[in-house]
Amino acid sequence: MTEVKREVFGQMPQAEGGGVVEKFILKSDSMKVEILSLGCIIAALETKGRDGEFSDVVLGFDTLEGYMRKHPYFGATVGRVANRIAKGRFTVDGKEYQLLLNNGPNSLHGGARGFDKVLWSPQVLPNGVCFFRLSPDGEEGYPGDLKVWVTYTLSGGELAINYRAQTSKTTPINLTNHAYFNLAGQGSQDIYNHEISIEADSYLPVDETKIPTGEVAAVQGTSFDLRQPVELGKHLQKFHLDGFDHNFCLQQAQARCLVARARHPPTGRTMEVHTTQPGIQFYTGNNLDGSLRGKGAVAYPKHSAFCLETQNWPDAVNKPHFPSVLLRPGEEYNHTTWLVFNAA
């Protein structure tokens, strides 16, 4: 059985359009998840270790003020297009569109005011919550009125996130959740003792601005071969890596596939990622620098969390040989990601 409760989390500033931000608490016998109507943000995710004790394993803030300040998309649903679009430019049906550049020379995670920074309309379900919004034609430079639904449902130790969308004009769309995880518990210093595996035979090399070069490279014999679990700290040392911020290419299946696994041996916590998406961005919190203070006023230093963002491939709108990122009128965008937690 899943319990669902709602409460007021805060009030948006008038400058941001005002409005009440609600928090939805989904609770099963083995997990508790808190989700905000602002940006569909996963604000907390508590799960048991092998000792039976609950810990919150996602980074974030205790108050709305934290989320209103600049932060690296903690827990948020990002869109209309997650990840990077080169030079913020793309052409659809012969028309060129120019987006705001908010990541060096590129557009990142939907622009200046993406899906992470807006209020969504909630509907409580028996085992979760469904959020809806209409992204109007021209919002952040994107074409078409886009109706979007993001649904969270909790069953035992499994959190499912379903994304649906319909458009009035052909538009690129790529939705993901940007939760930062530390299975030792948020506020722990690093993720070096986590074991990570990703079911991918290839990955996308990137240029110095993190845009894929267009090559689809085999992981075999490289630092990107994570098909067998690696202990993260030792792996980064062995290959002299600053960290990961790369798309791993998954099997092109519309069916549910197990694509990644993270394990924290000291607590026994494991997290499996299952998805219908063609890619997953593995990011090791390289840009965290200790300047942000999160829940309990704890500083979040470099490598204190990881993200496993299920997605289409970055800059796919400009790379015809990548899986198509375009949604056309009359079609429906529909993807699901499942996060499965247990302790052993």
Coordinates of C-alpha atoms in Angstrom, one line a residue:
M1 CA 0.0 0.0 0.0
T2 CA 1.1 3.5 -0.8
E3 CA 0.0 6.5 1.3
V4 CA -0.2 9.9 -0.4
K5 CA -0.3 13.1 1.6
R6 CA -0.1 16.8 0.4
E7 CA 1.0 19.9 2.3
V8 CA 2.0 23.5 1.6
F9 CA 5.8 23.8 1.0
G10 CA 5.9 27.6 0.4
Q11 CA 4.8 30.6 -1.6
M12 CA 6.4 31.6 -4.9
P13 CA 7.7 35.2 -5.0
Q14 CA 5.4 37.6 -6.9
A15 CA 8.3 38.2 -9.3
E16 CA 8.0 34.6 -10.3
G17 CA 4.3 34.7 -10.7
G18 CA 3.3 33.9 -7.1
G19 CA 1.4 30.7 -6.4
V20 CA 1.5 28.1 -3.7
V21 CA 4.1 25.3 -4.0
E22 CA 2.8 22.0 -2.6
K23 CA 4.7 19.0 -1.4
F24 CA 3.4 15.5 -2.1
I25 CA 4.6 12.7 0.2
L26 CA 4.4 9.2 -1.1
K27 CA 5.0 6.5 1.4
S28 CA 5.3 2.7 1.2
D29 CA 6.7 0.3 3.9
S30 CA 10.2 0.6 2.4
M31 CA 10.4 4.1 1.0
K32 CA 9.3 7.7 1.4
V33 CA 9.4 10.2 -1.5
E34 CA 8.7 13.9 -1.3
I35 CA 7.9 15.7 -4.6
L36 CA 7.2 19.4 -5.2
S37 CA 4.8 21.0 -7.6
L38 CA 7.6 23.4 -8.5
G39 CA 9.6 21.7 -11.3
C40 CA 8.2 18.2 -10.3
I41 CA 11.3 18.2 -8.0
I42 CA 12.1 15.1 -6.0
A43 CA 13.0 16.9 -2.8
A44 CA 13.7 13.8 -0.6
L45 CA 13.9 10.1 -1.1
E46 CA 14.2 8.0 2.0
T47 CA 15.1 4.3 1.7
K48 CA 16.3 1.6 4.1
G49 CA 19.8 0.3 4.5
R50 CA 20.5 -3.3 5.5
D51 CA 20.2 -2.2 9.2
G52 CA 16.6 -1.2 8.5
E53 CA 17.4 2.5 9.1
F54 CA 16.0 5.1 6.7
S55 CA 18.3 7.7 5.0
D56 CA 17.5 10.5 2.6
V57 CA 19.6 9.7 -0.5
V58 CA 19.0 12.8 -2.7
L59 CA 20.5 16.2 -2.5
G60 CA 18.3 19.3 -2.2
F61 CA 17.1 22.0 0.2
D62 CA 14.9 22.2 3.3
T63 CA 13.0 25.3 2.1
L64 CA 11.6 26.8 -1.0
E65 CA 14.1 29.6 -0.8
G66 CA 16.9 27.1 -1.6
Y67 CA 15.2 26.0 -4.7
M68 CA 14.5 29.6 -5.8
R69 CA 18.2 30.4 -5.8
K70 CA 20.5 29.2 -8.5
H71 CA 21.3 25.5 -8.1
P72 CA 22.3 22.6 -10.4
Y73 CA 18.7 21.3 -11.1
F74 CA 18.6 19.3 -7.8
G75 CA 15.8 16.7 -8.2
A76 CA 14.1 18.5 -11.0
T77 CA 12.2 17.5 -14.2
V78 CA 14.2 19.2 -17.0
G79 CA 12.8 20.2 -20.4
R80 CA 11.6 21.0 -23.0
V81 CA 14.9 19.4 -24.0
A82 CA 17.2 18.0 -21.4
N83 CA 20.9 18.2 -21.9
R84 CA 22.7 20.3 -24.4
I85 CA 21.8 21.7 -27.9
A86 CA 24.8 23.0 -29.8
K87 CA 24.8 26.8 -30.1
G88 CA 21.2 26.7 -29.0
R89 CA 20.2 26.3 -32.6
F90 CA 18.1 23.8 -34.6
T91 CA 16.0 23.6 -37.8
V92 CA 12.6 21.9 -38.0
D93 CA 10.6 21.7 -41.2
G94 CA 12.9 24.2 -42.9
K95 CA 12.6 26.9 -40.1
E96 CA 15.5 27.7 -37.9
Y97 CA 15.0 28.3 -34.2
Q98 CA 17.4 30.1 -31.8
L99 CA 17.3 29.4 -28.1
L100 CA 18.9 31.3 -25.3
L101 CA 22.5 30.2 -24.5
N102 CA 22.8 29.3 -20.8
N103 CA 25.8 26.9 -20.8
G104 CA 28.7 28.5 -22.5
P105 CA 28.0 28.5 -26.3
N106 CA 25.1 26.0 -25.8
S107 CA 21.5 25.8 -24.5
L108 CA 21.1 23.4 -21.5
H109 CA 18.1 21.8 -19.9
G110 CA 15.4 23.9 -21.5
G111 CA 16.8 27.4 -21.2
A112 CA 16.6 30.2 -18.7
R113 CA 13.2 29.2 -17.3
G114 CA 12.8 25.6 -18.2
F115 CA 10.4 23.0 -16.8
D116 CA 12.4 22.9 -13.5
K117 CA 11.5 26.5 -12.6
V118 CA 7.7 26.6 -13.1
L119 CA 4.7 25.5 -11.1
W120 CA 2.8 22.4 -12.3
S121 CA -0.8 21.5 -11.7
P122 CA -1.1 18.4 -9.5
Q123 CA -3.6 15.6 -9.4
V124 CA -3.4 13.1 -6.5
L125 CA -3.6 9.4 -7.6
P126 CA -4.2 6.4 -5.3
N127 CA -0.5 5.6 -5.3
G128 CA 1.2 8.8 -6.5
V129 CA 0.7 12.1 -8.2
C130 CA 0.4 13.4 -11.8
F131 CA 1.6 16.9 -12.7
F132 CA 0.4 18.7 -15.8
R133 CA 1.4 21.9 -17.6
L134 CA 1.0 23.5 -20.9
S135 CA 4.2 24.9 -22.3
P136 CA 3.0 27.6 -24.7
D137 CA 4.2 28.0 -28.3
G138 CA 7.5 30.0 -28.3
E139 CA 8.3 29.4 -24.6
E140 CA 12.1 29.5 -24.3
G141 CA 12.2 29.6 -28.1
Y142 CA 10.6 26.2 -28.8
P143 CA 7.8 25.7 -31.3
G144 CA 4.3 24.5 -30.5
D145 CA 1.9 24.4 -27.6
L146 CA 3.2 21.3 -25.7
K147 CA 0.9 19.6 -23.2
V148 CA 3.1 17.7 -20.6
W149 CA 2.2 15.1 -17.9
V150 CA 4.8 13.8 -15.4
T151 CA 3.5 11.0 -13.2
Y152 CA 5.2 9.6 -10.1
T153 CA 3.9 6.4 -8.6
L154 CA 5.4 4.4 -5.7
S155 CA 5.0 0.7 -5.2
G156 CA 7.1 -0.9 -2.5
G157 CA 10.7 0.0 -3.3
E158 CA 10.0 1.1 -6.8
L159 CA 9.4 4.7 -7.9
A160 CA 8.1 5.0 -11.5
I161 CA 8.3 8.3 -13.4
N162 CA 6.2 8.5 -16.6
Y163 CA 6.5 11.3 -19.0
R164 CA 3.9 12.1 -21.7
A165 CA 3.5 15.0 -24.1
Q166 CA 1.5 16.1 -27.1
T167 CA 2.3 19.1 -29.4
S168 CA 0.5 21.4 -31.8
K169 CA 3.7 21.9 -33.9
T170 CA 6.7 19.6 -34.5
T171 CA 9.1 20.2 -31.7
P172 CA 12.1 18.5 -30.1
I173 CA 11.4 17.0 -26.7
N174 CA 13.6 15.2 -24.2
L175 CA 12.5 14.9 -20.6
T176 CA 14.4 13.5 -17.7
N177 CA 14.7 13.9 -13.9
H178 CA 17.9 15.4 -12.5
A179 CA 18.1 13.9 -9.0
Y180 CA 21.5 13.8 -7.4
F181 CA 22.0 10.6 -5.4
N182 CA 24.3 9.5 -2.6
L183 CA 23.3 6.1 -1.3
A184 CA 25.3 6.7 1.9
G185 CA 22.8 9.5 2.6
Q186 CA 22.7 13.0 1.3
G187 CA 25.4 15.2 2.9
S188 CA 28.0 12.4 2.8
Q189 CA 31.3 13.7 1.5
D190 CA 31.8 11.7 -1.6
I191 CA 30.6 8.7 -3.8
Y192 CA 34.0 7.0 -4.2
N193 CA 32.9 3.9 -2.4
H194 CA 29.9 3.4 -4.6
E195 CA 29.9 0.6 -7.2
I196 CA 28.5 1.6 -10.5
S197 CA 27.6 -0.4 -13.6
I198 CA 25.9 0.7 -16.9
E199 CA 24.6 -1.7 -19.5
A200 CA 26.0 0.1 -22.5
D201 CA 28.3 -1.1 -25.3
S202 CA 28.9 2.4 -26.6
Y203 CA 29.0 6.0 -25.5
L204 CA 29.2 9.5 -27.0
P205 CA 32.5 11.3 -27.0
V206 CA 32.1 15.1 -26.5
D207 CA 34.0 18.3 -27.4
E208 CA 35.3 20.8 -24.8
T209 CA 31.8 22.3 -24.5
K210 CA 30.3 18.8 -23.8
I211 CA 28.5 18.6 -27.2
P212 CA 28.7 15.1 -28.7
T213 CA 31.2 15.0 -31.6
G214 CA 28.8 12.7 -33.6
E215 CA 30.9 9.6 -33.1
V216 CA 29.3 6.6 -31.4
A217 CA 32.3 5.0 -29.7
A218 CA 32.7 1.5 -28.3
V219 CA 33.3 1.3 -24.5
Q220 CA 35.4 -1.8 -24.9
G221 CA 38.9 -1.3 -23.5
T222 CA 38.2 2.3 -22.3
S223 CA 37.4 4.0 -19.0
F224 CA 33.8 4.1 -20.2
D225 CA 33.4 0.3 -20.0
L226 CA 31.1 0.0 -17.0
R227 CA 29.4 -3.2 -18.0
Q228 CA 30.9 -4.8 -14.9
P229 CA 30.6 -2.9 -11.6
V230 CA 33.5 -0.6 -10.8
E231 CA 34.3 1.1 -7.5
L232 CA 34.0 4.7 -8.5
G233 CA 36.9 6.3 -6.6
K234 CA 39.4 3.7 -7.7
H235 CA 38.1 3.8 -11.3
L236 CA 38.5 7.6 -11.5
Q237 CA 42.1 7.3 -10.1
K238 CA 43.1 4.4 -12.4
F239 CA 42.1 6.4 -15.5
H240 CA 43.0 9.9 -14.2
L241 CA 39.4 11.1 -14.7
D242 CA 37.9 14.3 -13.4
G243 CA 34.6 12.5 -13.4
F244 CA 31.9 11.5 -15.9
D245 CA 29.4 13.7 -17.7
H246 CA 28.6 11.5 -20.7
N247 CA 25.7 9.9 -22.5
F248 CA 25.8 6.1 -22.6
C249 CA 24.0 4.5 -25.5
L250 CA 21.4 1.9 -24.6
Q251 CA 19.7 -0.7 -26.6
Q252 CA 17.1 0.8 -28.9
A253 CA 14.1 -0.9 -27.3
Q254 CA 10.8 0.6 -26.4
A255 CA 10.4 -2.1 -23.7
R256 CA 11.6 -1.7 -20.1
C257 CA 15.3 -2.5 -19.7
L258 CA 17.6 -2.6 -16.7
V259 CA 20.3 -0.1 -17.7
A260 CA 22.3 0.9 -14.7
R261 CA 22.9 -0.1 -11.1
A262 CA 24.5 1.7 -8.1
R263 CA 25.5 0.0 -4.9
H264 CA 26.8 1.2 -1.6
P265 CA 28.4 -1.8 0.1
P266 CA 28.7 -0.2 3.6
T267 CA 24.9 0.3 3.9
G268 CA 23.9 -2.4 1.5
R269 CA 21.7 0.1 -0.4
T270 CA 21.3 -0.5 -4.2
M271 CA 19.5 1.4 -6.8
E272 CA 18.6 0.0 -10.2
V273 CA 17.5 2.2 -13.1
H274 CA 15.1 0.7 -15.7
T275 CA 13.9 2.7 -18.6
T276 CA 12.4 2.8 -22.1
Q277 CA 14.8 5.6 -23.2
P278 CA 17.7 5.2 -25.6
G279 CA 20.3 6.9 -23.5
I280 CA 21.5 7.6 -20.0
Q281 CA 23.7 10.5 -18.8
F282 CA 26.1 9.5 -16.1
Y283 CA 27.2 12.6 -14.2
T284 CA 29.4 12.5 -11.1
G285 CA 28.7 16.0 -9.6
N286 CA 32.0 17.4 -11.1
N287 CA 30.7 21.0 -10.8
L288 CA 29.6 20.8 -7.2
D289 CA 32.3 22.8 -5.2
G290 CA 31.1 23.0 -1.6
S291 CA 29.6 26.5 -2.1
L292 CA 26.0 25.2 -2.0
R293 CA 24.6 24.3 1.4
G294 CA 21.7 21.8 1.2
K295 CA 19.5 20.0 3.7
G296 CA 20.7 20.4 7.3
A297 CA 23.0 23.2 6.1
V298 CA 25.5 20.6 4.8
A299 CA 27.9 21.7 2.1
Y300 CA 27.9 19.7 -1.2
P301 CA 31.4 19.2 -2.4
K302 CA 32.7 17.9 -5.7
H303 CA 31.8 14.2 -6.3
S304 CA 29.3 14.1 -3.4
A305 CA 26.5 12.8 -5.6
F306 CA 25.9 11.1 -9.0
C307 CA 23.1 11.4 -11.5
L308 CA 21.8 8.7 -13.9
E309 CA 19.6 10.7 -16.2
T310 CA 17.6 8.6 -18.6
Q311 CA 17.2 10.5 -21.9
N312 CA 17.5 10.8 -25.6
W313 CA 21.0 11.5 -26.8
P314 CA 22.3 15.1 -26.4
D315 CA 22.1 17.4 -29.4
A316 CA 20.1 14.7 -31.3
V317 CA 18.1 17.5 -33.0
N318 CA 21.2 18.4 -34.9
K319 CA 22.5 14.9 -35.5
P320 CA 20.3 13.0 -38.0
H321 CA 22.0 9.6 -37.2
F322 CA 21.0 9.9 -33.5
P323 CA 17.6 8.6 -32.3
S324 CA 15.0 11.2 -33.3
V325 CA 14.0 13.7 -30.7
L326 CA 11.2 15.2 -32.7
L327 CA 7.5 15.0 -31.6
R328 CA 4.9 15.7 -34.3
P329 CA 1.3 16.7 -34.0
G330 CA -0.9 13.7 -33.6
E331 CA 1.9 11.7 -32.0
E332 CA 2.5 11.1 -28.2
Y333 CA 5.8 11.2 -26.4
N334 CA 5.6 8.5 -23.8
H335 CA 8.6 7.3 -21.7
T336 CA 8.9 5.7 -18.3
T337 CA 11.9 5.3 -15.9
W338 CA 11.8 3.1 -12.9
L339 CA 14.1 3.5 -9.9
V340 CA 14.2 0.4 -7.8
F341 CA 15.7 0.5 -4.3
N342 CA 16.6 -2.3 -2.0
A343 CA 19.2 -3.3 0.7
A344 CA 21.1 -6.5 1.0

